Amino acid sequence: MASGQLSRAEALACSGCRHACHVMLYADTKAQLFGRIPIKHIILMQMRFDGLLGFPGGLVNPSKETLESGLTRELSEELGLALPISVEDHVDSCFAPASSSSSSHLITHFYVKKMDEEQIREVERAAASTATDHGLEVLGMIRVPLYTTKGGGGLASFLSHSFIGSARSQLVDAMLRFNLVTPGELHKALTHSLKTHA
Ligand code: GTP
Ligand code: MN
Ligand code: MN
Ligand code: MN
Ligand code: MN
Ligand code: MN
């Protein structure tokens, strides 16, 4: 386990901590941009109410719900459908850097769930129609471009946007861990992205 990380059990043992759970939903695809650039994978993120990019999910209250049922509740609000998330989908838990607006520690739990392309499309349709948070806490779901175009657009440009908390490094780490980009492609994109912060 890398520094800053804690196990699920250690995280739950922190009584005074607040907990947030977020999930990266992704699928494989054979689709090609312009009929020639392989899209390879669809990764879902969202444009939040505060103008920052992040993953769907939110604050969970472990005294009233499990981490995973709390995450499923947040997904019903933000995506408009109940998506069962299990302990097996858990990737890591980390302390978020102390914020000035709150005295209690925030632990962020990250999950990754692979779906079919059609299931991802269903999530996108529900998020834009029946989700109660649509247009409020969530301004829209977006897909992450994993390719690099001739002009250097694609993943590098995407990573230059502003992200909430550690969402950018959660994305980068998960792309590597689940082999969604090669280390070489990722290195190139990180080098060309304007913002090099974690
Ligand atoms: P409310 O219903 O308004 O309380 O929002 P929420 O429950 O949906 O909470 P939110 O998704 O904003 O997550 C709670 C906190 O977790 C945020 O204030 C951020 O500090 C942090 N956070 C939000 N999204 C992400 C994310 O994608 N990754 C990480 N690491 N942290 C996030
Ligand atoms: Mn066109
Ligand atoms: Mn929410
Ligand atoms: Mn949220
Ligand atoms: Mn919430
Ligand atoms: Mn809410």
Short mmCIF file of C-alpha atoms and ligand atoms in Angstrom, two decimals:
data_model
loop_
_atom_site.label_atom_id
_atom_site.label_comp_id
_atom_site.label_asym_id
_atom_site.label_seq_id
_atom_site.Cartn_x
_atom_site.Cartn_y
_atom_site.Cartn_z
CA MET A 1 0.00 0.00 0.00
CA ALA A 2 1.36 3.42 -0.94
CA SER A 3 1.80 6.10 1.71
CA GLY A 4 -1.33 8.05 2.53
CA GLN A 5 -3.43 5.00 1.82
CA LEU A 6 -5.25 2.94 4.41
CA SER A 7 -7.13 -0.33 4.31
CA ARG A 8 -10.92 -0.40 4.20
CA ALA A 9 -10.96 -1.70 7.80
CA GLU A 10 -8.54 0.96 9.07
CA ALA A 11 -10.63 3.63 7.35
CA LEU A 12 -13.86 2.43 8.96
CA ALA A 13 -12.19 2.37 12.39
CA CYS A 14 -11.77 6.16 12.26
CA SER A 15 -14.82 7.30 14.22
CA GLY A 16 -14.45 11.06 13.78
CA CYS A 17 -13.80 10.83 10.04
CA ARG A 18 -16.17 11.73 7.23
CA HIS A 19 -16.30 9.28 4.32
CA ALA A 20 -16.84 9.81 0.60
CA CYS A 21 -17.12 7.02 -2.00
CA HIS A 22 -16.70 7.55 -5.74
CA VAL A 23 -16.58 5.10 -8.64
CA MET A 24 -14.99 4.95 -12.06
CA LEU A 25 -17.38 3.15 -14.44
CA TYR A 26 -15.80 1.97 -17.66
CA ALA A 27 -16.32 -0.31 -20.65
CA ASP A 28 -14.38 -1.59 -23.66
CA THR A 29 -15.46 -0.33 -27.07
CA LYS A 30 -14.63 -1.06 -30.69
CA ALA A 31 -15.74 2.43 -31.73
CA GLN A 32 -13.31 4.58 -33.73
CA LEU A 33 -13.18 8.37 -33.75
CA PHE A 34 -13.41 9.65 -37.36
CA GLY A 35 -13.51 5.98 -38.35
CA ARG A 36 -9.79 5.54 -37.69
CA ILE A 37 -8.74 6.48 -34.13
CA PRO A 38 -9.59 3.63 -31.72
CA ILE A 39 -11.53 4.88 -28.67
CA LYS A 40 -10.57 1.63 -26.87
CA HIS A 41 -12.38 2.33 -23.59
CA ILE A 42 -15.24 4.47 -22.35
CA ILE A 43 -14.50 5.98 -18.92
CA LEU A 44 -17.26 8.03 -17.27
CA MET A 45 -16.62 11.18 -15.26
CA GLN A 46 -18.89 14.10 -14.48
CA MET A 47 -18.94 17.88 -14.66
CA ARG A 48 -19.82 18.92 -11.12
CA PHE A 49 -21.88 21.90 -9.99
CA ASP A 50 -18.63 23.66 -8.96
CA GLY A 51 -17.18 23.44 -12.48
CA LEU A 52 -14.69 20.72 -11.51
CA LEU A 53 -14.41 17.24 -12.99
CA GLY A 54 -14.91 14.27 -10.69
CA PHE A 55 -16.33 10.79 -10.41
CA PRO A 56 -19.93 9.98 -9.53
CA GLY A 57 -20.48 9.25 -5.84
CA GLY A 58 -20.53 11.28 -2.65
CA LEU A 59 -20.61 11.44 1.11
CA VAL A 60 -21.54 8.23 2.89
CA ASN A 61 -22.55 7.78 6.53
CA PRO A 62 -21.05 4.45 7.74
CA SER A 63 -23.17 4.54 10.93
CA LYS A 64 -26.32 4.31 8.78
CA GLU A 65 -25.20 2.45 5.63
CA THR A 66 -22.29 0.39 4.35
CA LEU A 67 -19.76 2.20 2.15
CA GLU A 68 -21.06 0.31 -0.87
CA SER A 69 -24.79 0.83 -0.20
CA GLY A 70 -24.07 4.52 0.44
CA LEU A 71 -22.25 4.70 -2.89
CA THR A 72 -25.18 2.97 -4.61
CA ARG A 73 -27.53 5.57 -3.03
CA GLU A 74 -25.35 8.41 -4.34
CA LEU A 75 -25.35 6.80 -7.79
CA SER A 76 -29.17 6.66 -7.80
CA GLU A 77 -29.22 10.41 -7.09
CA GLU A 78 -26.48 11.37 -9.56
CA LEU A 79 -26.98 8.78 -12.32
CA GLY A 80 -30.69 8.02 -12.01
CA LEU A 81 -30.29 4.26 -11.60
CA ALA A 82 -29.37 1.91 -8.77
CA LEU A 83 -26.02 0.38 -9.65
CA PRO A 84 -24.95 -2.29 -7.16
CA ILE A 85 -21.33 -1.72 -6.09
CA SER A 86 -19.59 -4.47 -4.13
CA VAL A 87 -16.57 -4.73 -1.84
CA GLU A 88 -14.70 -6.42 -4.73
CA ASP A 89 -14.93 -3.15 -6.71
CA HIS A 90 -12.99 -1.28 -3.98
CA VAL A 91 -9.57 -0.03 -5.15
CA ASP A 92 -8.23 2.13 -2.32
CA SER A 93 -8.98 4.47 0.56
CA CYS A 94 -6.97 7.63 1.29
CA PHE A 95 -6.96 10.59 3.61
CA ALA A 96 -7.90 13.72 1.69
CA PRO A 97 -5.66 16.72 2.42
CA ALA A 98 -7.08 18.75 5.33
CA SER A 99 -9.50 21.40 4.09
CA SER A 100 -10.02 24.82 5.65
CA SER A 101 -13.82 24.46 5.52
CA SER A 102 -14.03 21.44 7.81
CA SER A 103 -12.21 20.30 10.93
CA SER A 104 -12.94 16.57 10.59
CA HIS A 105 -10.82 14.36 8.36
CA LEU A 106 -12.26 13.19 5.04
CA ILE A 107 -11.45 9.69 3.81
CA THR A 108 -12.07 9.11 0.11
CA HIS A 109 -12.85 5.56 -0.98
CA PHE A 110 -12.35 4.75 -4.65
CA TYR A 111 -14.07 2.00 -6.63
CA VAL A 112 -13.75 0.82 -10.23
CA LYS A 113 -16.48 -1.14 -12.01
CA LYS A 114 -16.28 -2.57 -15.51
CA MET A 115 -19.51 -2.66 -17.49
CA ASP A 116 -20.68 -3.40 -21.04
CA GLU A 117 -20.76 -0.58 -23.55
CA GLU A 118 -24.59 -0.81 -23.64
CA GLN A 119 -24.77 -0.52 -19.82
CA ILE A 120 -22.61 2.61 -19.99
CA ARG A 121 -25.00 4.07 -22.58
CA GLU A 122 -27.91 3.28 -20.26
CA VAL A 123 -26.14 5.13 -17.42
CA GLU A 124 -25.61 8.13 -19.70
CA ARG A 125 -29.28 8.16 -20.76
CA ALA A 126 -30.55 7.92 -17.16
CA ALA A 127 -28.09 10.55 -15.90
CA ALA A 128 -29.40 13.02 -18.47
CA SER A 129 -33.09 12.28 -17.88
CA THR A 130 -34.28 10.67 -14.63
CA ALA A 131 -31.41 11.54 -12.24
CA THR A 132 -32.70 13.92 -9.55
CA ASP A 133 -29.31 15.69 -9.39
CA HIS A 134 -29.18 16.36 -13.15
CA GLY A 135 -28.63 20.05 -13.79
CA LEU A 136 -28.13 20.63 -10.06
CA GLU A 137 -25.21 18.87 -8.32
CA VAL A 138 -24.27 17.21 -11.61
CA LEU A 139 -24.13 19.20 -14.84
CA GLY A 140 -23.50 16.20 -17.05
CA MET A 141 -21.65 12.94 -17.55
CA ILE A 142 -18.64 13.01 -19.85
CA ARG A 143 -16.30 10.45 -21.43
CA VAL A 144 -12.51 10.60 -21.08
CA PRO A 145 -10.56 10.65 -24.38
CA LEU A 146 -7.73 8.10 -24.10
CA TYR A 147 -6.10 8.77 -27.47
CA THR A 148 -3.76 11.52 -28.65
CA THR A 149 -4.63 13.27 -31.91
CA LYS A 150 -2.09 14.61 -34.43
CA GLY A 151 -2.35 18.10 -32.95
CA GLY A 152 -1.70 16.76 -29.44
CA GLY A 153 -5.35 16.87 -28.39
CA GLY A 154 -7.11 14.10 -26.50
CA LEU A 155 -5.92 12.77 -23.14
CA ALA A 156 -3.33 15.55 -22.63
CA SER A 157 -5.97 18.26 -23.11
CA PHE A 158 -8.41 16.39 -20.89
CA LEU A 159 -5.88 16.14 -18.03
CA SER A 160 -5.33 19.91 -18.26
CA HIS A 161 -8.83 20.59 -16.91
CA SER A 162 -9.46 21.20 -13.21
CA PHE A 163 -10.41 18.24 -11.04
CA ILE A 164 -11.97 17.93 -7.56
CA GLY A 165 -9.76 16.56 -4.77
CA SER A 166 -7.59 13.69 -5.93
CA ALA A 167 -9.88 12.74 -8.86
CA ARG A 168 -7.15 13.43 -11.42
CA SER A 169 -4.67 11.02 -9.81
CA GLN A 170 -7.46 8.48 -9.21
CA LEU A 171 -8.08 8.59 -12.98
CA VAL A 172 -4.40 8.34 -13.90
CA ASP A 173 -3.72 5.49 -11.43
CA ALA A 174 -6.79 3.52 -12.55
CA MET A 175 -5.94 3.89 -16.25
CA LEU A 176 -2.55 2.28 -15.53
CA ARG A 177 -3.80 -0.35 -13.07
CA PHE A 178 -6.54 -1.57 -15.42
CA ASN A 179 -4.37 -1.30 -18.56
CA LEU A 180 -6.59 1.29 -20.24
CA VAL A 181 -3.55 3.20 -21.58
CA THR A 182 0.06 2.11 -21.93
CA PRO A 183 2.61 3.69 -19.55
CA GLY A 184 4.25 5.30 -22.62
CA GLU A 185 1.01 6.88 -23.86
CA LEU A 186 0.20 8.08 -20.38
CA HIS A 187 3.66 9.55 -19.87
CA LYS A 188 3.33 11.44 -23.15
CA ALA A 189 -0.09 12.80 -22.17
CA LEU A 190 1.10 13.84 -18.69
CA THR A 191 4.13 15.59 -20.16
CA HIS A 192 1.96 17.51 -22.61
CA SER A 193 -0.84 18.34 -20.19
CA LEU A 194 -0.57 21.92 -19.01
CA LYS A 195 -1.09 21.10 -15.36
CA THR A 196 1.36 18.64 -13.90
CA HIS A 197 0.02 18.66 -10.33
CA ALA A 198 -1.20 15.36 -8.84
P1 GTP B 1 -23.81 16.49 -1.36
O1 GTP B 1 -24.94 15.57 -1.64
O2 GTP B 1 -24.02 17.90 -1.79
O3 GTP B 1 -23.31 16.38 0.03
O4 GTP B 1 -22.58 16.02 -2.31
P2 GTP B 1 -22.05 14.54 -2.45
O5 GTP B 1 -22.55 13.73 -1.31
O6 GTP B 1 -22.34 14.06 -3.82
O7 GTP B 1 -20.47 14.75 -2.24
P3 GTP B 1 -19.31 14.92 -3.30
O8 GTP B 1 -19.47 13.99 -4.47
O9 GTP B 1 -19.12 16.34 -3.60
O10 GTP B 1 -18.06 14.33 -2.48
C1 GTP B 1 -17.77 14.79 -1.16
C2 GTP B 1 -16.35 15.29 -1.10
O11 GTP B 1 -15.47 14.31 -1.65
C3 GTP B 1 -16.13 16.54 -1.96
O12 GTP B 1 -16.32 17.70 -1.22
C4 GTP B 1 -14.69 16.40 -2.37
O13 GTP B 1 -13.83 16.88 -1.37
C5 GTP B 1 -14.50 14.92 -2.48
N1 GTP B 1 -14.70 14.44 -3.86
C6 GTP B 1 -15.75 14.64 -4.69
N2 GTP B 1 -15.59 13.99 -5.86
C7 GTP B 1 -14.41 13.34 -5.77
C8 GTP B 1 -13.68 12.49 -6.64
O14 GTP B 1 -14.08 12.17 -7.77
N3 GTP B 1 -12.51 12.02 -6.17
C9 GTP B 1 -12.03 12.33 -4.94
N4 GTP B 1 -10.87 11.81 -4.56
N5 GTP B 1 -12.68 13.13 -4.09
C10 GTP B 1 -13.85 13.62 -4.49
MN MN B 2 -18.44 15.62 -36.46
MN MN B 3 -24.32 13.43 -4.46
MN MN B 4 -21.20 13.62 -5.62
MN MN B 5 -24.69 13.39 -0.89
MN MN B 6 -26.84 15.65 -2.57
#
